[in-house]
Amino acid sequence: MYPESDELNDYLASDAVIDWQTPAIREKALELTRSLPDEIAKARCLYEWVRDVITHTHDAGLDVVTCAASDVLRHGTGICFAKSHLLAALLRAAGIPAGFCYQVLRKDPPTDNSPVLHGFNAIYLAELDRWIRVDARGNTGGIDAQFSLAKERLAFAMDPAADEFIYEAIFAAPVGSVVERLQMYDTLNELWWDLPECL
């Protein structure tokens, strides 16, 4: 994996989607991390909170679409992309650079082998001078994603023979096709039939 930008400040930016400068995001990041001793503990805490407390909208059977980090926090739910937006915002609010990663998977093998895009995060840990990838989509149905410094533990294993793969770039902002799709629909039922297939 590699960062698309050599400027770490690009991975700390606030914008309309990763709106970490909103009071609610800043307050939540401070509430969760104020007692923790270092950036690794803070990153782990924020990751596990988004993974475990913010529900995956499809898993929860909800019919709402969130996109901006503050909306994900307010509604308490999001699909993988939206949860990655909130995690990045919380990390950036804590001063920890965070980016976006994408993976192409099969939608529902073996019955539906059509490709679908999945989103997660990369975190830059200055103490280790390296990036790690984490997936906050939520652990359910055998998924066991973890914050790991030793061996990467993402939500979904890949089958390269079935054309599943991870884009190696760490993006400083969510890709436009993902944001456009999330903002295009009001209900998850509509979005679910039109999820991005690739970048």
Short mmCIF file of C-alpha atoms in Angstrom, two decimals, residues 17-19 25 50-51 54-58 64-90 100-102 117-121 135-137 174 178-179 181-183 188 191-192 195:
data_model
loop_
_atom_site.label_atom_id
_atom_site.label_comp_id
_atom_site.label_asym_id
_atom_site.label_seq_id
_atom_site.Cartn_x
_atom_site.Cartn_y
_atom_site.Cartn_z
CA VAL A 17 -17.76 14.84 3.93
CA ILE A 18 -14.94 14.38 6.45
CA ASP A 19 -16.27 17.28 8.51
CA ILE A 25 -17.14 15.12 15.94
CA VAL A 50 -16.91 2.98 15.12
CA ARG A 51 -16.75 -0.74 14.36
CA ILE A 54 -22.02 2.59 14.84
CA THR A 55 -24.22 -0.03 13.21
CA HIS A 56 -23.82 -1.17 9.65
CA THR A 57 -27.08 0.03 8.10
CA HIS A 58 -27.73 -3.16 6.15
CA VAL A 64 -31.37 5.36 5.68
CA VAL A 65 -28.29 6.50 3.74
CA THR A 66 -25.58 8.52 5.48
CA CYS A 67 -22.46 10.02 3.95
CA ALA A 68 -20.92 12.95 5.84
CA ALA A 69 -19.14 11.94 9.05
CA SER A 70 -21.37 14.16 11.17
CA ASP A 71 -24.49 12.52 9.69
CA VAL A 72 -23.11 9.05 10.43
CA LEU A 73 -22.48 10.11 14.02
CA ARG A 74 -25.91 11.71 14.39
CA HIS A 75 -27.83 8.73 12.97
CA GLY A 76 -25.52 6.14 14.55
CA THR A 77 -25.36 4.11 11.36
CA GLY A 78 -23.77 3.84 7.92
CA ILE A 79 -22.63 1.32 5.34
CA CYS A 80 -18.93 0.58 4.97
CA PHE A 81 -18.12 3.80 3.10
CA ALA A 82 -19.98 6.02 5.53
CA LYS A 83 -18.42 4.32 8.55
CA SER A 84 -14.99 4.89 7.02
CA HIS A 85 -15.85 8.59 6.69
CA LEU A 86 -16.70 8.82 10.39
CA LEU A 87 -13.61 6.90 11.49
CA ALA A 88 -11.36 9.15 9.42
CA ALA A 89 -13.03 12.24 10.86
CA LEU A 90 -12.61 11.07 14.46
CA PHE A 100 -9.40 5.71 2.49
CA CYS A 101 -8.92 2.29 0.92
CA TYR A 102 -11.11 0.31 -1.43
CA LEU A 117 -16.78 -1.95 -4.07
CA HIS A 118 -16.03 -2.06 -0.34
CA GLY A 119 -14.49 0.80 1.65
CA PHE A 120 -12.28 0.94 4.73
CA ASN A 121 -9.42 3.02 6.19
CA ASP A 135 -11.93 -2.14 8.47
CA ALA A 136 -14.66 -0.73 10.72
CA ARG A 137 -17.61 -2.18 8.76
CA PRO A 174 -13.22 9.57 -0.35
CA VAL A 178 -18.63 6.73 -3.75
CA VAL A 179 -19.67 10.13 -2.42
CA ARG A 181 -23.66 7.42 -4.99
CA LEU A 182 -24.26 7.97 -1.28
CA GLN A 183 -25.64 11.43 -1.92
CA LEU A 188 -30.69 2.02 1.46
CA LEU A 191 -28.72 2.39 -3.00
CA TRP A 192 -28.22 -1.35 -2.48
CA LEU A 195 -23.56 0.22 -5.30
#
